[in-house]
PDB file of C-alpha atoms in Angstrom:
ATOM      1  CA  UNK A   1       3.219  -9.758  20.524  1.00 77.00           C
ATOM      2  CA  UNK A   2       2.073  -5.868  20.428  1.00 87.00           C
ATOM      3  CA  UNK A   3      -0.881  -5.190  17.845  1.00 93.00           C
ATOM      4  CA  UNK A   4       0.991  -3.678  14.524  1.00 96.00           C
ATOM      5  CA  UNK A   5      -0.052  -2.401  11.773  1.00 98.00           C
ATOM      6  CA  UNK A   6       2.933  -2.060   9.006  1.00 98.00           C
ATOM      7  CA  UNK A   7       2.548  -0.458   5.220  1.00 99.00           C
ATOM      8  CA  UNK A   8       4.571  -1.240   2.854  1.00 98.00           C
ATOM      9  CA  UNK A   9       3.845   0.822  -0.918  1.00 98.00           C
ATOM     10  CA  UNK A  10       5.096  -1.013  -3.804  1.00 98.00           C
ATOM     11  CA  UNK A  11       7.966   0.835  -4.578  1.00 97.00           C
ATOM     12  CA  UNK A  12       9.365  -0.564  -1.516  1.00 98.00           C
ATOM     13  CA  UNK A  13       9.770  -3.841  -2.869  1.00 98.00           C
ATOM     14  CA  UNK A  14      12.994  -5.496  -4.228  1.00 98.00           C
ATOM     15  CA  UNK A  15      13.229  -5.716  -7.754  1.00 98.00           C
ATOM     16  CA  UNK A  16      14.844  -8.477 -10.078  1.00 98.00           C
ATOM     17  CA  UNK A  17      14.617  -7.946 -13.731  1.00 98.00           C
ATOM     18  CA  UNK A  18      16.436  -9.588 -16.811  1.00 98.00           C
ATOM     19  CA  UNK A  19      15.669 -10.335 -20.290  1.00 97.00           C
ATOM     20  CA  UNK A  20      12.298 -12.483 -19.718  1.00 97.00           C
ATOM     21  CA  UNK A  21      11.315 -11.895 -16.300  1.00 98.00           C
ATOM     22  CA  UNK A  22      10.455  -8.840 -13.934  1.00 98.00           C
ATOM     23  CA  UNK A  23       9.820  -9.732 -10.401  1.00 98.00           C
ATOM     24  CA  UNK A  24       8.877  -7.501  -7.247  1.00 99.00           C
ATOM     25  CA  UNK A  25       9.583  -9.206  -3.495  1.00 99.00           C
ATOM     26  CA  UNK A  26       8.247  -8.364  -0.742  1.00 99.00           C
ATOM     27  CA  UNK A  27      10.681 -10.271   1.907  1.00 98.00           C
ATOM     28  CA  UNK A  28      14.369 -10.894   0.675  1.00 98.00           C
ATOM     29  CA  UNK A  29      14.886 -13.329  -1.889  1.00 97.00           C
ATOM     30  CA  UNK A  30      17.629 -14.052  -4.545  1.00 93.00           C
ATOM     31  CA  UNK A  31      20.263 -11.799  -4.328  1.00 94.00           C
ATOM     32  CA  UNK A  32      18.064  -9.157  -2.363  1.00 97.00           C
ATOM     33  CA  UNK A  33      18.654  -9.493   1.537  1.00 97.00           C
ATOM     34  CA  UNK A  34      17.443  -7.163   4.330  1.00 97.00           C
ATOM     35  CA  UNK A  35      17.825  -9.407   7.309  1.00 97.00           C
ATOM     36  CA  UNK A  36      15.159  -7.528   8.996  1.00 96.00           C
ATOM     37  CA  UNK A  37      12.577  -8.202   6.203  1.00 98.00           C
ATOM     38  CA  UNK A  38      12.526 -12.107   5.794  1.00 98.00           C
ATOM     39  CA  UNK A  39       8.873 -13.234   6.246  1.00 98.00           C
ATOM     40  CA  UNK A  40       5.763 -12.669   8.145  1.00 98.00           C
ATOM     41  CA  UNK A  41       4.473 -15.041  10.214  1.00 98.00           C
ATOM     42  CA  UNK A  42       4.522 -18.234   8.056  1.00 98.00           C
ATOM     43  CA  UNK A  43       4.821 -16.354   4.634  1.00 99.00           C
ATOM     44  CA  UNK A  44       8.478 -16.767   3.448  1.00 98.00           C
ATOM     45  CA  UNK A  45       7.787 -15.344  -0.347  1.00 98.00           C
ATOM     46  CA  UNK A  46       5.357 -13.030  -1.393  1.00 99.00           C
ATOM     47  CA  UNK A  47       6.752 -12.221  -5.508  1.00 99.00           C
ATOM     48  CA  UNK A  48       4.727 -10.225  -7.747  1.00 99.00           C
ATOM     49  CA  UNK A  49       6.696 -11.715 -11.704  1.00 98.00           C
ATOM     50  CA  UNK A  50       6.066 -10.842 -15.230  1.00 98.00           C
ATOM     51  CA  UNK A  51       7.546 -13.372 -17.321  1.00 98.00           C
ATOM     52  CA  UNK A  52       7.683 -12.523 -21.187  1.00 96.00           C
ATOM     53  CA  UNK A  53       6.208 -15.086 -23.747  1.00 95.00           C
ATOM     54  CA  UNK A  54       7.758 -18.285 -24.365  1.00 93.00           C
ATOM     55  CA  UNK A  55      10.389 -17.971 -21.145  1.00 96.00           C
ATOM     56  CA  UNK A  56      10.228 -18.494 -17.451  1.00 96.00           C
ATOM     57  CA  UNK A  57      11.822 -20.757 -15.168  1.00 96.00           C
ATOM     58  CA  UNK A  58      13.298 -23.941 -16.478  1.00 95.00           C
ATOM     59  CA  UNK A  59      13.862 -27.288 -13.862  1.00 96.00           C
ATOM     60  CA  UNK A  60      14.663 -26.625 -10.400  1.00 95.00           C
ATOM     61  CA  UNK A  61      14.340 -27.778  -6.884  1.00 96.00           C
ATOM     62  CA  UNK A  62      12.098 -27.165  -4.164  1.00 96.00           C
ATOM     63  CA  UNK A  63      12.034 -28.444  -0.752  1.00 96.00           C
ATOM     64  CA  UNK A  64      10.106 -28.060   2.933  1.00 96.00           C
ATOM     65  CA  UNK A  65       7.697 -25.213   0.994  1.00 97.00           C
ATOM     66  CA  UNK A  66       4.140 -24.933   0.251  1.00 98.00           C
ATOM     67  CA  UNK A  67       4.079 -23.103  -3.142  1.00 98.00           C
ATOM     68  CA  UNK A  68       0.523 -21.174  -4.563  1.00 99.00           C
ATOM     69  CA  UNK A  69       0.458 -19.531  -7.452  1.00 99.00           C
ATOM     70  CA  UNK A  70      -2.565 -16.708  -8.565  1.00 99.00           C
ATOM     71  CA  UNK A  71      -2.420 -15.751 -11.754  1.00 98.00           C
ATOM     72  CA  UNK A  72      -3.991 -12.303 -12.619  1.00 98.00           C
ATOM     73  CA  UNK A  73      -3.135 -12.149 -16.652  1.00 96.00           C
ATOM     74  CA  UNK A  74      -1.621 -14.603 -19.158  1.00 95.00           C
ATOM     75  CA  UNK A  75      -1.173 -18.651 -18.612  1.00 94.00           C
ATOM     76  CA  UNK A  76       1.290 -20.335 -17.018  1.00 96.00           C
ATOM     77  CA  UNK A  77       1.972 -23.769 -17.814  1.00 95.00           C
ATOM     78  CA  UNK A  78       3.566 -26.201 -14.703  1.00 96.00           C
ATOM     79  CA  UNK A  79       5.690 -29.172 -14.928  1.00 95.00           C
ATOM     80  CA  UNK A  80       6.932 -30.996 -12.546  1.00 94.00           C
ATOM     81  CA  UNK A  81       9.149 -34.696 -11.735  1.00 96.00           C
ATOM     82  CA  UNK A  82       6.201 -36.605 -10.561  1.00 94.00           C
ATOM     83  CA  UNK A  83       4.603 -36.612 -13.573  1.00 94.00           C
ATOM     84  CA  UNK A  84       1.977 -33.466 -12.916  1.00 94.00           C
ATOM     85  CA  UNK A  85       1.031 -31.007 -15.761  1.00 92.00           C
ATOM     86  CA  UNK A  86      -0.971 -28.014 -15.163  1.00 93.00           C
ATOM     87  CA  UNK A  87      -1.773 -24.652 -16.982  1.00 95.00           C
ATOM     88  CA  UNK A  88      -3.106 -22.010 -14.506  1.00 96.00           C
ATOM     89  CA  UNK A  89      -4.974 -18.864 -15.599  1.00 96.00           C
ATOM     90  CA  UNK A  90      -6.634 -16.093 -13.620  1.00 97.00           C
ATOM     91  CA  UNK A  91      -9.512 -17.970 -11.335  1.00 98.00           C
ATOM     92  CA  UNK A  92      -7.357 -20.995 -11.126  1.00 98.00           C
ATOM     93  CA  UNK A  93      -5.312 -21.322  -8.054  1.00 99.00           C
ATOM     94  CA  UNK A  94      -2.182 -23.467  -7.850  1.00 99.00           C
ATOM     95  CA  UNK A  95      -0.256 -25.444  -4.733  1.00 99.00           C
ATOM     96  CA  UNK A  96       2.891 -27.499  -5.158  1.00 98.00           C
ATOM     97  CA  UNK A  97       3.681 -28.966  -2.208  1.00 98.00           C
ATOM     98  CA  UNK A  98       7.425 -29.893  -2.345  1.00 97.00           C
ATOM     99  CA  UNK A  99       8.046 -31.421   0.663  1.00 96.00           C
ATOM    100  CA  UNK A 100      10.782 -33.859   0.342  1.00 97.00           C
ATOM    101  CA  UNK A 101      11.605 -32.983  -2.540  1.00 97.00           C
ATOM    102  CA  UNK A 102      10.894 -31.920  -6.143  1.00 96.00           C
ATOM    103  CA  UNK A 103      11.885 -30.368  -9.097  1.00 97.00           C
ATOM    104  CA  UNK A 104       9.804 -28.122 -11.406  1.00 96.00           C
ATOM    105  CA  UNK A 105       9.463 -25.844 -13.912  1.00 96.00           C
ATOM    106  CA  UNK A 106       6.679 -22.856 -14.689  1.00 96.00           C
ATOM    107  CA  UNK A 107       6.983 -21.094 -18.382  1.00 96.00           C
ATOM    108  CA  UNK A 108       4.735 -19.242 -20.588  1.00 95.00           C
ATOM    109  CA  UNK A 109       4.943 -21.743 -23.313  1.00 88.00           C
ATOM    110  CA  UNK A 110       1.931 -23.105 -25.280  1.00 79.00           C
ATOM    111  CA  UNK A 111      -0.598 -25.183 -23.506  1.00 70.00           C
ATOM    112  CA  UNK A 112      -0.412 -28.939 -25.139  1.00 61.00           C
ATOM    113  CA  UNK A 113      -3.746 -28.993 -25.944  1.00 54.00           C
ATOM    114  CA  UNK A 114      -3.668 -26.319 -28.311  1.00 60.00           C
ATOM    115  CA  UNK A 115      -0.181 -25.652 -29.351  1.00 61.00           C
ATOM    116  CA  UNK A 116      -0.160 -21.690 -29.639  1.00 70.00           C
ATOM    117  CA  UNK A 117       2.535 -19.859 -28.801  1.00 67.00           C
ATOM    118  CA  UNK A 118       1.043 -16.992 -25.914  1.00 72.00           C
ATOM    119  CA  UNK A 119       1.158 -13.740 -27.145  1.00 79.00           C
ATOM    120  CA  UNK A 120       1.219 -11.467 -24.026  1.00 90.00           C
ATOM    121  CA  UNK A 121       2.970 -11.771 -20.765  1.00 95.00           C
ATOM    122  CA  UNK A 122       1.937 -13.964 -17.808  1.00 97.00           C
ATOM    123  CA  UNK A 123       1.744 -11.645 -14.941  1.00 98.00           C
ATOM    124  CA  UNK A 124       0.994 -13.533 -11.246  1.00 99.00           C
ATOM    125  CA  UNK A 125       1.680 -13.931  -7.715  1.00 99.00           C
ATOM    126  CA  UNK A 126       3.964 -16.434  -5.752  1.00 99.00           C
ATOM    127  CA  UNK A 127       3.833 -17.166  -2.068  1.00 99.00           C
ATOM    128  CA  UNK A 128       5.132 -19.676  -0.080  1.00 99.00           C
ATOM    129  CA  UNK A 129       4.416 -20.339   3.615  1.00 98.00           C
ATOM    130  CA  UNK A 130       6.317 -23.234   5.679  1.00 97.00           C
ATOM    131  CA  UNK A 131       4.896 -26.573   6.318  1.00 97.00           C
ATOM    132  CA  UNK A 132       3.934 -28.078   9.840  1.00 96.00           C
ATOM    133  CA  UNK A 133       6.126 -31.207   8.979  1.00 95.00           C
ATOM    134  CA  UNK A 134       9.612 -31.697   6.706  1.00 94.00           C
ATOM    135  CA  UNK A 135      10.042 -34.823   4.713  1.00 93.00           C
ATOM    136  CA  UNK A 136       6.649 -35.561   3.248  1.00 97.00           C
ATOM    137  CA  UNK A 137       6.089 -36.270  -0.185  1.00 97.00           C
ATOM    138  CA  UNK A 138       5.503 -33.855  -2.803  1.00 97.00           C
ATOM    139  CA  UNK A 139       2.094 -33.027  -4.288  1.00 97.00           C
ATOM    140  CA  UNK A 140       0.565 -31.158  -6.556  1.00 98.00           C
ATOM    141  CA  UNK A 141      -2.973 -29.733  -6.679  1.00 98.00           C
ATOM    142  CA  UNK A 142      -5.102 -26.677  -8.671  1.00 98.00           C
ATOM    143  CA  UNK A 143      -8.626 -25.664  -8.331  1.00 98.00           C
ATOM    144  CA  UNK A 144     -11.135 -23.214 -10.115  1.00 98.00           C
ATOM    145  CA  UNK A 145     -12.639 -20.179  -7.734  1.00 98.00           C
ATOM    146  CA  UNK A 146     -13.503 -18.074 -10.371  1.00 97.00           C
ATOM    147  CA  UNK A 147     -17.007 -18.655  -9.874  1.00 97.00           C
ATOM    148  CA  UNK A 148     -17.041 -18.292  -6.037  1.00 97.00           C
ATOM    149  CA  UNK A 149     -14.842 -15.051  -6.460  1.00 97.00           C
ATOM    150  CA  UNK A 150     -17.507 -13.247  -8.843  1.00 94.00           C
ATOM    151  CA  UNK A 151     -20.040 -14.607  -6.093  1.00 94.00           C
ATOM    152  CA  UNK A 152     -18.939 -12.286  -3.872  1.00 94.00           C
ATOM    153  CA  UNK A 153     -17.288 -12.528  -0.314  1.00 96.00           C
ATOM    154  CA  UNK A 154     -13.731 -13.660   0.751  1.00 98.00           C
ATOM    155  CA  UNK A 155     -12.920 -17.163  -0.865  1.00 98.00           C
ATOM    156  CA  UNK A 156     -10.484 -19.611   0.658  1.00 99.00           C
ATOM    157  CA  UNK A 157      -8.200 -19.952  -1.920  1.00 99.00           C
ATOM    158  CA  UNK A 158      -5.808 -22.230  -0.066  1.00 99.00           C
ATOM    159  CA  UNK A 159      -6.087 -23.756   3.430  1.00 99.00           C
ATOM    160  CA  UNK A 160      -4.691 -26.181   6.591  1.00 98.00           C
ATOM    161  CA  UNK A 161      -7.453 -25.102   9.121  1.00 98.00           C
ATOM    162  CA  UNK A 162      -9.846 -27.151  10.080  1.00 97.00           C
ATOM    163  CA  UNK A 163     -12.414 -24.387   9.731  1.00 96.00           C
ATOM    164  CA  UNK A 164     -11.324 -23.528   6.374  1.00 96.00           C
ATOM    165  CA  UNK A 165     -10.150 -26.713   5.097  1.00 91.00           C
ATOM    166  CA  UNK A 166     -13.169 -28.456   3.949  1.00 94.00           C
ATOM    167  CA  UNK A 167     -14.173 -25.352   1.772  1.00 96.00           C
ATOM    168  CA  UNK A 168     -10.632 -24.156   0.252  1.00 98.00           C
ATOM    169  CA  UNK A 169      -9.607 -24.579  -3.393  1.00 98.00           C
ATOM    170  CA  UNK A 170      -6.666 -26.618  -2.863  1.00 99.00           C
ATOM    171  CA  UNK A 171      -5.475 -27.386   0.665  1.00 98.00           C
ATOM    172  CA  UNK A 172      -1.811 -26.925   2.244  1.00 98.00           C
ATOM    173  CA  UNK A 173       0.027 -28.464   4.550  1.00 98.00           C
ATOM    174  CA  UNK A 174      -0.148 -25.664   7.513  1.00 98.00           C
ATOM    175  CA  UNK A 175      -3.017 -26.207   9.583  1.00 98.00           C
ATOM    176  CA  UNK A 176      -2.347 -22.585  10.490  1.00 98.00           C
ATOM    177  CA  UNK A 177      -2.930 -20.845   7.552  1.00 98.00           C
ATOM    178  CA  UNK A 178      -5.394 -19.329   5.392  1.00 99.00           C
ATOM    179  CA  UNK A 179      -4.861 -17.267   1.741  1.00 99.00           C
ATOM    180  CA  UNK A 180      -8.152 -15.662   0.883  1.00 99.00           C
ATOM    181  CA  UNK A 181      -8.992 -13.716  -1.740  1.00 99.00           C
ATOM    182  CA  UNK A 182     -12.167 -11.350  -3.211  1.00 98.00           C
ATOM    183  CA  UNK A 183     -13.047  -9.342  -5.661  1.00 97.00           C
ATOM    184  CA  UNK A 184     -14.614  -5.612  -4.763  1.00 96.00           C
ATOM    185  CA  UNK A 185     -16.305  -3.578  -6.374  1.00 94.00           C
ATOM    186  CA  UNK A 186     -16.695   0.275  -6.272  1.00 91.00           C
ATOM    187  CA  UNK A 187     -20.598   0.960  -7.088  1.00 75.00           C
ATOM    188  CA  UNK A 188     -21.607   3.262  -4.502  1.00 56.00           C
ATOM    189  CA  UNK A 189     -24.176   1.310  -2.171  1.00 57.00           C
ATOM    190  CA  UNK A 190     -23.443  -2.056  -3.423  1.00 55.00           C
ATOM    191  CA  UNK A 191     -22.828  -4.472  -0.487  1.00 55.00           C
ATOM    192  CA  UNK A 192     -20.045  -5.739  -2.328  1.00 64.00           C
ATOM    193  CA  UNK A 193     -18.209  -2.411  -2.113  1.00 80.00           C
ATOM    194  CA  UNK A 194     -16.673  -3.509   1.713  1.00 92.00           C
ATOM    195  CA  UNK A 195     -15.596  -6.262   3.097  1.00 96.00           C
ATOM    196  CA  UNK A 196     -13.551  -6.985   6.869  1.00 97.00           C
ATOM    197  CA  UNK A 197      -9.229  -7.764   6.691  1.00 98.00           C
ATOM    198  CA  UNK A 198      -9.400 -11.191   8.521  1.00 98.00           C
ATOM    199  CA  UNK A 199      -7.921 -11.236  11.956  1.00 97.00           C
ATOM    200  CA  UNK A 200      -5.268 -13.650  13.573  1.00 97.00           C
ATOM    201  CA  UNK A 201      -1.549 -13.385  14.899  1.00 98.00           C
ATOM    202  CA  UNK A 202      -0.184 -12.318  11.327  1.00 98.00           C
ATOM    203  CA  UNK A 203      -1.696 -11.137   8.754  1.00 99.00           C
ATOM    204  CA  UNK A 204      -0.529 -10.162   5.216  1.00 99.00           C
ATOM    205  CA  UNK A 205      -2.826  -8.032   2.693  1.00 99.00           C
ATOM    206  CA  UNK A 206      -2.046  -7.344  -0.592  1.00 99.00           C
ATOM    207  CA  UNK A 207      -4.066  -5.303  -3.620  1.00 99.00           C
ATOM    208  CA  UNK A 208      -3.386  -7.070  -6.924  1.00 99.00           C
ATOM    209  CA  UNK A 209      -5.962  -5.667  -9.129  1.00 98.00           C
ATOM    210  CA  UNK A 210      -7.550  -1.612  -8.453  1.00 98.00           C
ATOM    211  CA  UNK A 211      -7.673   0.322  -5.563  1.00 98.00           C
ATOM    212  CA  UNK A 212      -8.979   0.373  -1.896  1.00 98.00           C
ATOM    213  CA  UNK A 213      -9.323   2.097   1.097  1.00 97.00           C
ATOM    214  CA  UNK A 214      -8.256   0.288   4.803  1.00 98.00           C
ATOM    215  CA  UNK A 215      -9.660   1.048   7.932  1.00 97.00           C
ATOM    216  CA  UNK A 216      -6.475   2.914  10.146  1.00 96.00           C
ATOM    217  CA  UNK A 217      -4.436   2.812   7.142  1.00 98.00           C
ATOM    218  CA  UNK A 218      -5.478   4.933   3.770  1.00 98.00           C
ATOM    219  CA  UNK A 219      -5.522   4.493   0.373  1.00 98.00           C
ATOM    220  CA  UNK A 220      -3.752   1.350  -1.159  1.00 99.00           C
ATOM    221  CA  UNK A 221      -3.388   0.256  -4.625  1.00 98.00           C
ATOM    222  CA  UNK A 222      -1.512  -2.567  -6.497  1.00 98.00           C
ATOM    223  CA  UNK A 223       1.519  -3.992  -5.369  1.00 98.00           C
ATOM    224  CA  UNK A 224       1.101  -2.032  -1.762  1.00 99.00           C
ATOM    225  CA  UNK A 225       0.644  -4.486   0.920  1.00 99.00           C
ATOM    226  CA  UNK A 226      -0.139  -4.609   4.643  1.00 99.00           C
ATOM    227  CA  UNK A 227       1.089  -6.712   7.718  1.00 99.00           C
ATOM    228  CA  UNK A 228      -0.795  -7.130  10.830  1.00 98.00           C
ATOM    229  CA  UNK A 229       0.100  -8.243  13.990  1.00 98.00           C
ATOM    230  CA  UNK A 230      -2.806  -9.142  16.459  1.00 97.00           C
ATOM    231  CA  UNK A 231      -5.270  -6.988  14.876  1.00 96.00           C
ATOM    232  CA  UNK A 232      -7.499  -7.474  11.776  1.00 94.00           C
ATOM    233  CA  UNK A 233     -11.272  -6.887  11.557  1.00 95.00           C
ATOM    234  CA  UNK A 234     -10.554  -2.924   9.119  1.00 97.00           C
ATOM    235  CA  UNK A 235     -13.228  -2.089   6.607  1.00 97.00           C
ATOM    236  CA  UNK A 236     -11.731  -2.616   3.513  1.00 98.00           C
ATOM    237  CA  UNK A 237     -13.537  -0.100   0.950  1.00 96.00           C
ATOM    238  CA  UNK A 238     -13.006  -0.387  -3.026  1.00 96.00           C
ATOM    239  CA  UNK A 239     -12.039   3.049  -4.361  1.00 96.00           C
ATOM    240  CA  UNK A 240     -11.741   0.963  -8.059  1.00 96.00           C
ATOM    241  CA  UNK A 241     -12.951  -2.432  -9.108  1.00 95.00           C
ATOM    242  CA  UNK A 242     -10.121  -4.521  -6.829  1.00 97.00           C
ATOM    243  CA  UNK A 243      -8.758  -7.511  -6.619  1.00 98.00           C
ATOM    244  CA  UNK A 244      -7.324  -8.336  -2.708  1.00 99.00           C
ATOM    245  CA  UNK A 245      -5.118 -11.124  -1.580  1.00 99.00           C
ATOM    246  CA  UNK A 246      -5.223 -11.812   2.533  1.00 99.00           C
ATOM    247  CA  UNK A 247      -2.776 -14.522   4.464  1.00 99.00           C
ATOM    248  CA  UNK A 248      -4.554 -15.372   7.619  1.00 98.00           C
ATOM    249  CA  UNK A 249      -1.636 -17.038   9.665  1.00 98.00           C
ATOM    250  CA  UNK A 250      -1.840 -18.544  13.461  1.00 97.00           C
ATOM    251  CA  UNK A 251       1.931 -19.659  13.485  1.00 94.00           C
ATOM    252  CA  UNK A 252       5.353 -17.993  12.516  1.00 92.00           C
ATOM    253  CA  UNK A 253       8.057 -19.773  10.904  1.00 87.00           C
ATOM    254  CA  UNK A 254       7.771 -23.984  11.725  1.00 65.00           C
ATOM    255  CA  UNK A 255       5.935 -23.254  15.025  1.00 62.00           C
TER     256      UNK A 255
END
């Protein structure tokens, strides 16, 4: 594969919307289909959603899918047929692994333990990347990073590889594949200020939170994303106190 570098600005996204939810894609999805934009390297869904208070999505299946979910405002409260119940909030990373099987739901309802009905809007990211093996069964897993964000650094949010594994939040089943994420901030001199975009086969950036500059690409701010090919390694430079999600992918699609 030739080294690429590909921007994509958020605008460029699809764009669902109906009473209770707003939802930006980055590869088709839904009704949306561009059969030249259907994934990057193992990354099948990349959604940026809104989801108003007291809706979301009710029941439905999954299967052959490794599901994270990062929330950046608002709670989100998981249910699923094996019995799991979760509530995720910003610093708390999610992973449903469906693989045989499994049916779910994710709504902004109260949270059990204390019964209030949310008053703002959850806003977060979905990915999914493809397994290295169909037919396993499901599982479910969340883990707190928050700490290890505000540390500083890129922190393993999710993992497969064996370097990785051992030190990620929750772990996935793509031994491939690596979502990182860090906070940046924009003080001039602070070492915090830059970090380096990960490098491998594919690689898939995107700015949730503020504002940065790339090495060999420019300015980027939330919602714009960034695919590499065989490169990686670009200063990334906080213009604005950021928030940056990076896929660090060996395989493509069930390779």
């Amino acid at each position: 594969m030739a080294r690429a570098i590909a921007v994509f600005g958020s605008g460029d996204r699809f764009h669902t919307s109906t009473s209770w939810l707003d939802s930006w894609h980055s590869f088709s999805f839904g009704p949306h289909y561009d059969p030249t934009n259907t994934h990057h390297g193992a990354l099948l869904v990349n959604n940026e959603e809104r989801i108003t208070p007291l809706a979301g999505y009710d029941s439905h299946p999954h299967q052959h899918s490794e599901i994270l979910t990062w929330v950046l405002e608002g709670t989100l409260v998981h249910q699923d047929s094996n019995g799991n119940n979760g509530v995720v909030y910003p610093g708390r990373v999610q992973r449903l692994s469906a693989g045989s099987g499994v049916l779910h739901s994710e709504r902004n309802d109260p949270w059990p333990s204390d019964g209030e009905a949310p008053e703002q809007p959850v806003r977060l990211i979905q990915m999914t990347v493809t397994p290295d093996e169909t037919g396993t069964a499901p599982d479910y897993a969340h883990a707190d990073v928050d700490d290890q964000l505000d540390a500083g650094g890129w922190v393993a949010l999710a993992s497969g590889q064996p370097k990785h594994v051992d030190d990620a939040g929750v772990r996935i089943r793509n031994t491939g594949a690596t979502l990182f994420a860090a906070r940046l901030t924009a003080n001039t001199g602070s070492t915090s200020a830059q970090l380096l975009c990960p490098e491998g086969p594919f690689v898939h950036l995107q700015v949730v939170r503020g504002s940065v500059d790339m090495e060999d690409v420019g300015a980027l701010s939330v919602g714009d994303t960034v695919r590499l090919t065989n490169t990686g390694g670009h200063a990334i430079t906080a213009t604005s106190d950021a928030e940056v999600l990076v896929w660090e992918m060996h395989r493509g699609l069930w390779s």
